[in-house]
Amino acid sequence: MSKTLELGRDTVTLEDLAQVARAERRVTLGQKARAEMRPSQEWIAAIADGMDRGEAVQAIYSVNTGFGSLSGREAFATSAQARELSRRLVMSNAAGVGRDMDAEVVRAAMLIRAASLTRGYSGVRAEVVETILAMLDRGVVPVVPEYGSLGASGDLIPLAHMALVMSRGEEESEIDSGRAWHDGQVKSGLAAMRDAGIERLVLGPKEGLALLNGTSFSTAQTALALADARILLDTAEIAAAMSIEALMGFGDAFIPELHEARGQPGQIRSAANIRAALAGSGLIDGGIGRDPERQPPQDAYSLRCVPQVLGPVRDTLDFVQGIVEREIVAATDNPLIFADALPGRRLKAVSGGNFHAEYIAFAADFLSIVVTEIGNIAERRLFRLNDGTLNRGLPDMLVKSDHVGMDCGYMLPQYLAAALVSGLQDARPSRQRRFDPDLLEPGRPRVDGQQRRPARPPDHLQHPQCRRDRNSHGRAGAGASPCRATARRHDPVAGQPRGAGAAAPDRGHRRPAHRPSEPRHRALSPPRGRRRAGALGRSAAGGAGGRDVGTALPV
């Protein structure tokens, strides 16, 4: 277990967040964070004291006046009313629905909220952060429904379910204490906190909205997905190297000078990783200091272009990680208190929109797009490994039976990969989809046994060579794939003779530019008149319905 994470002293990184969320790493509140929190909290306390002394105090949003259209109309008279406002806000906002979020997401969000409050702009007491950290330390995990966050207004509803457990009114009440996991059981918030030995707080002025207004849950979900994507990318490079070796690929595609000539850092690093994994292999043809024996010395795109595909994935993940790690420690509630700044102003509370989650929304979209690309190119390698006309001497479907056809081999895992890729394409941001139903072979059966309406092949299949390839290599049963002569971004050379060292051409068949009679966005739109498949065609990532096609979509 890593050492204790101290807020205020240590920067909270993506790795720190994952360790707290998944490995229950301990977190404490440092003296530096306490000192940074004190000025804004004292400014709020001075406002509350003035209210109790009967002084005229202006209406300050989230402190002594209502919210939304009710804000600013009237300032409350006493600090007791301001405290009651915080509690009522928490209770009214705890309105989520849907399945319960995973415990790791809730724990990550709790750490992010605590880290945000320690920045010293929220006007809360140190006890608020200490209570969150005690819940993390003693295993109290609020039950938080999946749906409720609007994003543009922060994660008000999910964070309210967290705050409901840790706070109370002037009187303890079990019915409005929420629910929480503790000791392997779901209990009322009151019972969970009592059993864990943690006192529930009576929130002070501003503390209700400070707990609720921010991007903590949006950031938590994106951060954990990013942590998984990092592992996935490293694994994908190892799997790619194993596939290249199994297919007796060429080493020239990974020579460092080739990638340094382009200068993209992710590509350079990805090539280095694959080169290191292939070092010493006796199955790779050519490479550093060694001429290739077969000609031409280039593999299909799904093999030789791995650095050019996974490299931009790596660079994009680096970009997303920068956004996420800044957001983990960002002050995202509203208003923010600048007690030691803003000379010439009595009002130190500044209203803005730091709760808006657009940064995280873009980061999540980018993450979704690049993870899809990892799946796309991996599926094309699986197809090539299975196909006896492409896999350089390996048996069809990677199985050699005493009686041909007795064993199915790895046919269905590749079908599954094709289905998952289809689901990923469906779940990614709609403006990024590249699915084109015209690239499916006319008349080929769908997974439900129905026939696709016969259609004229796309223009790019009218080339004579394409027609010959369609006739000779487009047979059914050769693997889940459209016509092997169609243009594929990562594998454009279907139909290569068995055992041949023939390589992919440098130019694949290209789809024509959009015709004047068609809108340019046609290929990016979901196909019309298509029935969605059942659970097997759905993406596990987002639950989006997959396309009910029994073929691998062009990727």
XYZ file of C-alpha atoms in Angstrom:
555
model
C 0.000 0.000 0.000
C 1.291 3.447 -0.895
C 1.988 6.032 1.782
C -0.787 8.216 3.157
C -1.919 10.984 0.809
C -1.889 14.365 2.576
C -4.136 17.031 1.087
C -2.400 20.389 0.993
C 1.067 18.889 0.797
C 0.712 16.353 -2.016
C -0.648 17.018 -5.491
C -3.501 14.618 -6.215
C -2.629 12.744 -9.417
C -4.630 10.266 -11.472
C -2.680 7.442 -9.855
C -3.453 8.804 -6.366
C -7.143 9.001 -7.195
C -7.248 5.422 -8.464
C -5.454 4.158 -5.351
C -7.890 5.914 -3.019
C -10.938 4.813 -5.020
C -9.899 1.202 -5.591
C -7.251 0.297 -3.031
C -8.566 2.331 -0.067
C -5.400 4.363 0.297
C -5.609 6.586 3.366
C -6.011 10.367 3.014
C -5.413 13.055 5.650
C -5.854 16.813 5.845
C -2.536 18.630 6.183
C -1.759 21.827 8.068
C -1.071 23.713 4.852
C -4.589 22.955 3.591
C -6.103 24.024 6.911
C -4.285 27.332 6.708
C -5.442 27.942 3.136
C -9.060 27.216 4.058
C -9.120 29.549 7.070
C -9.448 33.028 5.458
C -12.554 32.288 3.402
C -14.170 30.432 6.296
C -13.508 33.353 8.630
C -15.031 35.772 6.116
C -18.227 33.667 6.035
C -18.198 33.413 9.859
C -17.972 37.196 10.114
C -21.049 37.546 7.889
C -22.949 35.080 10.107
C -21.904 36.910 13.294
C -23.119 40.192 11.815
C -26.480 38.639 11.044
C -26.840 37.447 14.657
C -25.965 40.923 15.938
C -28.797 42.368 13.875
C -26.557 44.241 11.481
C -27.797 44.990 7.968
C -26.164 42.404 5.738
C -26.586 42.333 1.986
C -27.941 39.236 0.303
C -25.037 36.933 -0.633
C -25.829 34.052 -2.920
C -25.636 30.627 -1.226
C -24.949 32.242 2.157
C -28.082 34.079 3.281
C -30.485 34.078 0.345
C -32.313 31.604 -1.855
C -31.285 29.959 -5.114
C -32.256 30.310 -8.744
C -35.106 32.743 -9.305
C -35.477 33.075 -5.507
C -31.971 34.431 -5.006
C -31.289 38.021 -4.015
C -34.875 38.891 -3.143
C -34.329 38.925 0.589
C -31.481 38.372 3.030
C -32.158 36.061 5.938
C -32.116 37.612 9.369
C -30.091 35.059 11.382
C -27.279 32.574 10.916
C -29.676 29.820 12.048
C -31.689 30.462 8.894
C -28.501 30.312 6.830
C -27.651 26.939 8.382
C -31.174 25.686 7.723
C -30.816 26.813 4.097
C -27.769 24.556 3.688
C -29.597 21.530 5.065
C -32.755 22.109 3.034
C -30.699 22.533 -0.119
C -29.089 19.125 0.431
C -32.430 17.445 1.070
C -34.183 19.004 -1.931
C -31.336 18.179 -4.327
C -31.085 14.488 -3.393
C -33.421 13.472 -6.209
C -31.410 11.000 -8.275
C -32.768 7.858 -9.948
C -31.351 4.740 -11.567
C -28.937 2.056 -10.475
C -26.435 2.774 -7.734
C -23.039 4.015 -8.872
C -20.085 1.763 -8.232
C -18.378 2.288 -4.895
C -15.095 3.220 -6.593
C -16.802 6.095 -8.439
C -18.332 7.425 -5.236
C -15.030 7.174 -3.370
C -13.241 8.976 -6.190
C -15.861 11.736 -6.163
C -15.522 12.114 -2.381
C -11.762 12.602 -2.699
C -12.224 15.128 -5.514
C -14.765 17.101 -3.480
C -12.437 17.140 -0.472
C -9.460 18.223 -2.597
C -11.526 21.003 -4.161
C -12.646 22.362 -0.795
C -9.049 22.495 0.470
C -8.179 25.086 -2.163
C -9.550 27.671 0.269
C -12.126 29.394 -1.946
C -15.271 27.674 -0.660
C -15.740 29.176 2.799
C -16.143 25.836 4.594
C -14.747 24.633 7.904
C -11.954 22.082 8.064
C -14.452 19.755 9.789
C -16.340 19.337 6.509
C -13.267 17.932 4.754
C -12.296 15.882 7.799
C -15.728 14.222 7.780
C -15.377 13.226 4.118
C -11.909 11.800 4.771
C -13.141 9.893 7.830
C -15.846 8.294 5.675
C -13.200 7.229 3.154
C -10.981 5.847 5.908
C -13.729 3.880 7.674
C -15.514 2.550 4.617
C -18.721 4.598 4.614
C -19.737 4.881 0.943
C -22.950 6.815 0.237
C -25.427 5.170 -2.121
C -25.641 7.508 -5.116
C -28.086 6.920 -8.010
C -26.645 6.998 -11.503
C -28.849 9.681 -13.062
C -29.226 13.289 -12.030
C -26.196 15.306 -13.049
C -26.892 17.934 -15.677
C -23.219 18.736 -16.176
C -23.828 22.363 -17.093
C -24.921 23.035 -13.494
C -22.377 20.751 -11.883
C -23.163 17.430 -10.216
C -25.751 18.825 -7.803
C -27.927 15.729 -7.439
C -25.193 13.067 -7.044
C -23.260 15.222 -4.592
C -26.460 15.855 -2.607
C -26.782 12.112 -2.001
C -23.248 12.141 -0.613
C -23.917 15.203 1.552
C -27.182 13.719 2.834
C -25.250 10.966 4.608
C -22.604 13.188 6.209
C -24.850 16.037 7.365
C -27.959 16.510 9.473
C -30.407 19.105 10.684
C -30.464 20.472 14.200
C -32.207 17.226 15.153
C -31.019 13.780 14.039
C -33.448 12.039 11.689
C -32.980 8.658 10.047
C -35.587 9.152 7.355
C -33.667 11.966 5.654
C -30.149 10.620 6.242
C -29.818 8.859 2.898
C -28.264 5.426 2.509
C -24.690 4.173 2.615
C -22.618 1.026 2.345
C -20.736 0.054 5.496
C -19.355 -3.324 6.577
C -20.786 -4.959 3.463
C -24.344 -3.768 4.113
C -26.551 -0.931 2.927
C -27.732 1.034 5.939
C -29.364 4.356 6.562
C -26.863 7.168 6.513
C -27.436 7.738 10.216
C -26.763 4.063 11.066
C -23.692 3.828 8.807
C -22.104 6.939 10.293
C -22.965 5.861 13.841
C -21.538 2.377 13.344
C -18.373 3.883 11.835
C -18.014 6.274 14.775
C -18.300 9.431 12.655
C -20.359 12.404 13.791
C -22.728 13.864 11.204
C -22.334 17.611 10.715
C -24.777 20.462 11.027
C -23.776 22.438 7.958
C -23.014 26.117 8.290
C -23.771 28.999 5.907
C -22.534 28.293 2.343
C -21.420 24.746 3.234
C -24.455 23.128 1.623
C -23.836 24.546 -1.830
C -20.059 24.152 -1.431
C -20.591 20.402 -1.056
C -23.040 20.147 -3.954
C -21.839 22.525 -6.650
C -18.955 21.089 -8.668
C -17.825 18.508 -11.199
C -16.746 15.829 -8.744
C -18.755 12.889 -10.096
C -18.217 13.774 -13.755
C -14.499 14.008 -13.075
C -14.465 10.783 -11.049
C -16.059 8.732 -13.812
C -13.802 10.188 -16.489
C -10.693 9.778 -14.348
C -11.317 6.101 -13.613
C -12.108 5.429 -17.271
C -8.850 7.163 -18.160
C -6.910 5.030 -15.673
C -8.383 1.913 -17.301
C -7.610 3.261 -20.782
C -3.959 3.661 -19.806
C -3.795 -0.023 -18.879
C -5.704 -0.962 -22.017
C -3.273 0.944 -24.236
C -0.217 -0.751 -22.718
C -1.920 -4.122 -23.127
C -2.884 -3.323 -26.727
C 0.744 -2.634 -27.652
C 1.823 -5.968 -26.178
C -0.999 -7.801 -27.976
C -0.083 -6.076 -31.245
C 3.547 -7.184 -30.874
C 2.431 -10.771 -30.262
C 0.225 -10.679 -33.377
C 3.040 -9.233 -35.501
C 5.378 -11.986 -34.340
C 2.793 -14.732 -34.915
C 2.249 -13.447 -38.463
C 6.014 -13.234 -39.110
C 5.787 -9.521 -39.741
C 8.416 -7.066 -40.866
C 10.559 -5.084 -38.444
C 11.121 -2.136 -40.770
C 7.836 -0.509 -39.705
C 9.240 0.066 -36.205
C 12.715 1.407 -36.993
C 13.117 4.570 -34.862
C 14.286 6.832 -37.687
C 10.987 6.268 -39.481
C 8.953 7.613 -36.549
C 11.363 10.377 -35.619
C 10.954 11.679 -39.181
C 7.303 12.347 -38.396
C 8.049 13.732 -34.950
C 4.846 12.774 -33.136
C 5.782 11.810 -29.551
C 3.042 9.220 -29.016
C 3.920 7.432 -32.240
C 7.635 7.426 -31.362
C 6.910 5.947 -27.936
C 4.464 3.339 -29.258
C 6.961 2.179 -31.873
C 9.669 1.927 -29.191
C 7.390 -0.188 -26.996
C 6.599 -2.610 -29.828
C 10.243 -2.724 -30.892
C 11.248 -3.633 -27.346
C 8.609 -6.370 -27.184
C 9.865 -7.861 -30.461
C 13.565 -7.666 -29.573
C 15.357 -10.974 -30.107
C 12.508 -12.607 -32.012
C 13.541 -15.023 -34.751
C 10.238 -14.659 -36.568
C 10.511 -10.973 -37.506
C 11.886 -10.191 -40.968
C 14.240 -7.197 -41.152
C 14.609 -4.340 -38.734
C 17.434 -2.323 -37.219
C 20.713 -3.323 -38.916
C 19.123 -6.173 -40.877
C 17.684 -6.134 -44.394
C 14.305 -7.827 -44.906
C 14.403 -11.021 -46.964
C 10.876 -10.912 -48.391
C 9.683 -8.255 -50.786
C 8.054 -5.828 -50.537
C 8.858 -5.485 -46.828
C 5.548 -4.145 -45.564
C 2.625 -5.709 -43.729
C -1.073 -4.892 -43.726
C -2.060 -1.648 -42.038
C -3.374 -3.466 -38.968
C 0.228 -4.562 -38.298
C 2.604 -1.937 -39.627
C 0.433 1.082 -38.722
C 0.034 0.192 -35.056
C 2.310 3.074 -33.899
C 0.449 5.487 -36.174
C -2.866 4.448 -34.579
C -1.925 3.813 -30.949
C 0.505 6.756 -30.943
C -2.259 9.366 -31.315
C -4.252 7.416 -28.751
C -1.357 7.857 -26.326
C -1.032 11.576 -27.095
C -4.772 12.084 -26.651
C -4.731 10.256 -23.318
C -1.914 12.563 -22.204
C -4.045 15.566 -23.149
C -7.090 14.162 -21.335
C -5.004 13.383 -18.258
C -3.868 17.010 -18.082
C -7.485 18.184 -18.005
C -8.539 15.539 -15.491
C -5.677 16.110 -13.047
C -6.273 19.862 -13.067
C -9.982 19.295 -12.475
C -9.366 16.938 -9.542
C -7.986 19.834 -7.484
C -9.984 22.664 -9.084
C -12.267 24.985 -7.126
C -15.563 24.314 -8.901
C -18.337 25.516 -6.600
C -20.077 28.886 -6.668
C -19.648 31.555 -5.498
C -15.956 31.462 -4.654
C -14.587 33.481 -1.739
C -11.413 35.523 -2.276
C -10.961 36.761 1.263
C -7.348 37.899 0.845
C -7.785 39.340 -2.640
C -9.989 41.784 -4.550
C -8.718 45.064 -3.061
C -11.278 47.828 -2.969
C -14.229 45.416 -2.590
C -16.182 44.603 0.527
C -17.941 41.728 -1.201
C -15.389 38.936 -1.455
C -17.862 36.389 -2.865
C -17.606 36.177 -6.663
C -20.265 34.388 -8.683
C -19.156 32.607 -11.834
C -19.508 29.286 -13.568
C -16.605 27.034 -12.556
C -19.152 24.284 -11.932
C -19.693 23.913 -15.678
C -18.393 20.514 -16.804
C -17.562 21.267 -20.442
C -13.868 20.546 -19.921
C -14.692 17.103 -18.589
C -17.337 16.540 -21.268
C -14.808 17.155 -24.036
C -12.231 15.015 -22.256
C -14.734 12.152 -21.947
C -15.631 12.447 -25.640
C -11.979 12.356 -26.670
C -11.423 9.353 -24.405
C -14.372 7.523 -25.960
C -13.112 8.191 -29.485
C -9.566 6.950 -28.955
C -10.535 3.849 -26.977
C -12.758 2.913 -29.921
C -9.697 3.066 -32.170
C -7.869 0.563 -29.948
C -10.741 -1.870 -30.513
C -10.973 -1.196 -34.234
C -7.399 -2.123 -35.109
C -7.342 -5.065 -32.679
C -10.390 -6.611 -34.365
C -8.711 -6.358 -37.781
C -5.687 -8.247 -36.476
C -7.968 -10.966 -35.090
C -9.591 -11.305 -38.505
C -6.183 -11.645 -40.193
C -4.968 -14.238 -37.676
C -8.068 -16.377 -38.310
C -8.060 -16.231 -42.108
C -5.948 -18.964 -43.717
C -5.406 -16.856 -46.840
C -3.885 -14.018 -44.807
C -2.158 -15.497 -41.766
C 1.040 -16.728 -43.462
C 0.722 -20.435 -42.930
C -1.231 -20.622 -39.695
C -4.253 -22.959 -39.785
C -7.695 -21.584 -40.621
C -9.399 -20.239 -37.508
C -6.153 -21.037 -35.653
C -7.169 -24.673 -35.196
C -5.761 -27.797 -36.825
C -8.175 -30.708 -36.437
C -7.774 -34.369 -37.326
C -10.968 -33.957 -39.331
C -11.285 -30.626 -41.111
C -14.300 -28.731 -39.890
C -14.718 -30.721 -36.676
C -13.473 -27.798 -34.568
C -14.568 -24.202 -35.002
C -11.397 -22.703 -33.578
C -11.392 -18.986 -32.921
C -14.121 -18.100 -35.401
C -16.610 -16.885 -32.800
C -14.205 -14.819 -30.695
C -13.558 -12.804 -33.859
C -17.319 -12.518 -34.435
C -17.626 -11.258 -30.874
C -14.868 -8.712 -31.478
C -16.713 -7.499 -34.578
C -19.926 -7.115 -32.573
C -18.135 -5.213 -29.820
C -16.499 -2.875 -32.327
C -19.944 -2.223 -33.790
C -21.220 -1.371 -30.316
C -18.282 0.935 -29.666
C -18.965 2.792 -32.893
C -22.571 3.186 -31.765
C -21.638 4.432 -28.288
C -19.053 7.009 -29.326
C -20.059 10.648 -29.948
C -22.487 10.614 -32.883
C -20.544 13.131 -34.925
C -17.602 10.690 -34.983
C -19.401 7.608 -36.291
C -18.180 6.299 -39.617
C -20.630 3.437 -40.110
C -21.836 3.139 -43.712
C -24.388 0.364 -44.405
C -23.515 0.432 -48.125
C -20.206 -1.256 -47.324
C -22.036 -4.441 -46.344
C -22.322 -7.043 -49.073
C -25.777 -6.894 -50.693
C -27.832 -9.936 -49.838
C -25.548 -11.248 -47.095
C -27.658 -12.664 -44.213
C -27.882 -10.612 -41.055
C -27.530 -12.087 -37.603
C -31.295 -12.491 -37.283
C -31.498 -14.394 -40.587
C -33.181 -11.600 -42.503
C -31.838 -10.420 -45.827
C -30.573 -6.932 -46.378
C -32.394 -5.174 -49.206
C -30.352 -5.749 -52.400
C -28.352 -2.691 -53.223
C -25.971 -1.607 -55.933
C -22.369 -1.803 -54.672
C -20.841 1.563 -53.842
C -19.017 3.342 -56.618
C -15.593 2.425 -55.273
C -16.425 -1.272 -55.821
C -17.116 -0.773 -59.531
C -13.392 -0.805 -60.329
C -12.636 -3.991 -62.360
C -10.038 -5.204 -59.879
C -12.541 -4.746 -57.040
C -15.122 -6.810 -58.918
C -12.614 -9.617 -59.492
C -11.631 -9.583 -55.835
C -15.305 -9.623 -54.808
C -15.919 -12.704 -56.894
C -12.851 -14.576 -55.722
C -12.618 -13.640 -52.072
C -16.063 -12.503 -50.952
C -17.325 -16.002 -50.166
C -19.408 -16.689 -47.089
C -17.882 -18.548 -44.183
C -14.445 -17.004 -44.528
C -14.839 -15.023 -41.352
C -17.076 -12.215 -40.211
C -16.166 -9.548 -42.706
C -17.557 -7.522 -45.577
C -15.986 -7.979 -49.029
C -12.250 -8.290 -48.479
C -11.440 -5.972 -51.373
C -13.261 -3.033 -49.804
C -11.213 -0.227 -48.422
C -10.258 -0.784 -44.810
C -8.470 1.804 -42.803
C -6.350 -0.767 -40.993
C -6.494 -3.872 -43.243
C -6.999 -3.180 -46.964
C -5.418 -6.348 -48.343
C -7.952 -9.166 -47.988
C -7.354 -11.972 -50.442
C -3.594 -12.344 -50.041
C -2.455 -15.871 -51.082
C -1.715 -18.381 -48.326
C 1.834 -18.255 -47.054
C 2.836 -15.440 -49.363
C 4.910 -12.595 -48.151
C 2.955 -10.137 -50.260
C 2.401 -6.938 -48.410
C -0.339 -4.371 -48.317
C -0.267 -1.843 -51.123
C 0.575 1.661 -50.152
C -2.712 2.836 -51.663
C -5.933 1.163 -50.561
C -9.203 1.585 -52.420
C -10.719 4.881 -51.404
C -14.333 5.792 -50.945
C -15.422 8.471 -53.387
C -16.033 12.019 -52.360
C -19.651 12.771 -51.503
C -21.892 13.080 -54.523
C -23.496 16.494 -55.105
C -26.950 14.965 -54.695
C -26.168 13.705 -51.202
C -25.558 15.657 -48.000
C -21.955 15.397 -46.808
C -23.030 14.123 -43.381
C -24.850 11.057 -44.730
C -22.101 8.595 -43.843
C -21.928 9.976 -40.311
C -25.626 9.457 -39.618
C -27.102 6.217 -38.240
C -28.728 4.114 -40.980
C -32.461 4.490 -41.307
C -34.955 1.697 -41.107
C -32.671 -0.642 -39.141
C -33.909 -2.641 -36.170
C -31.648 -2.681 -33.156
C -30.220 -5.978 -31.981
C -30.654 -7.500 -28.561
C -28.253 -7.618 -25.653
C -25.494 -9.351 -27.628
C -25.256 -6.379 -29.946
C -24.999 -3.773 -27.226
C -21.944 -2.020 -25.981
C -21.068 -2.830 -22.403
C -19.651 0.654 -22.022
C -22.740 2.738 -22.455
C -25.633 0.346 -22.973
C -26.232 1.775 -26.421
C -27.938 -0.581 -28.841
C -25.643 -2.179 -31.393
C -26.332 -2.622 -35.091
C -28.017 -5.953 -35.839
C -25.561 -7.062 -38.476
C -23.717 -10.339 -38.578
C -20.585 -8.933 -40.154
C -17.593 -6.974 -39.032
C -18.102 -3.343 -39.873
C -15.350 -1.631 -41.843
C -13.038 -0.003 -39.348
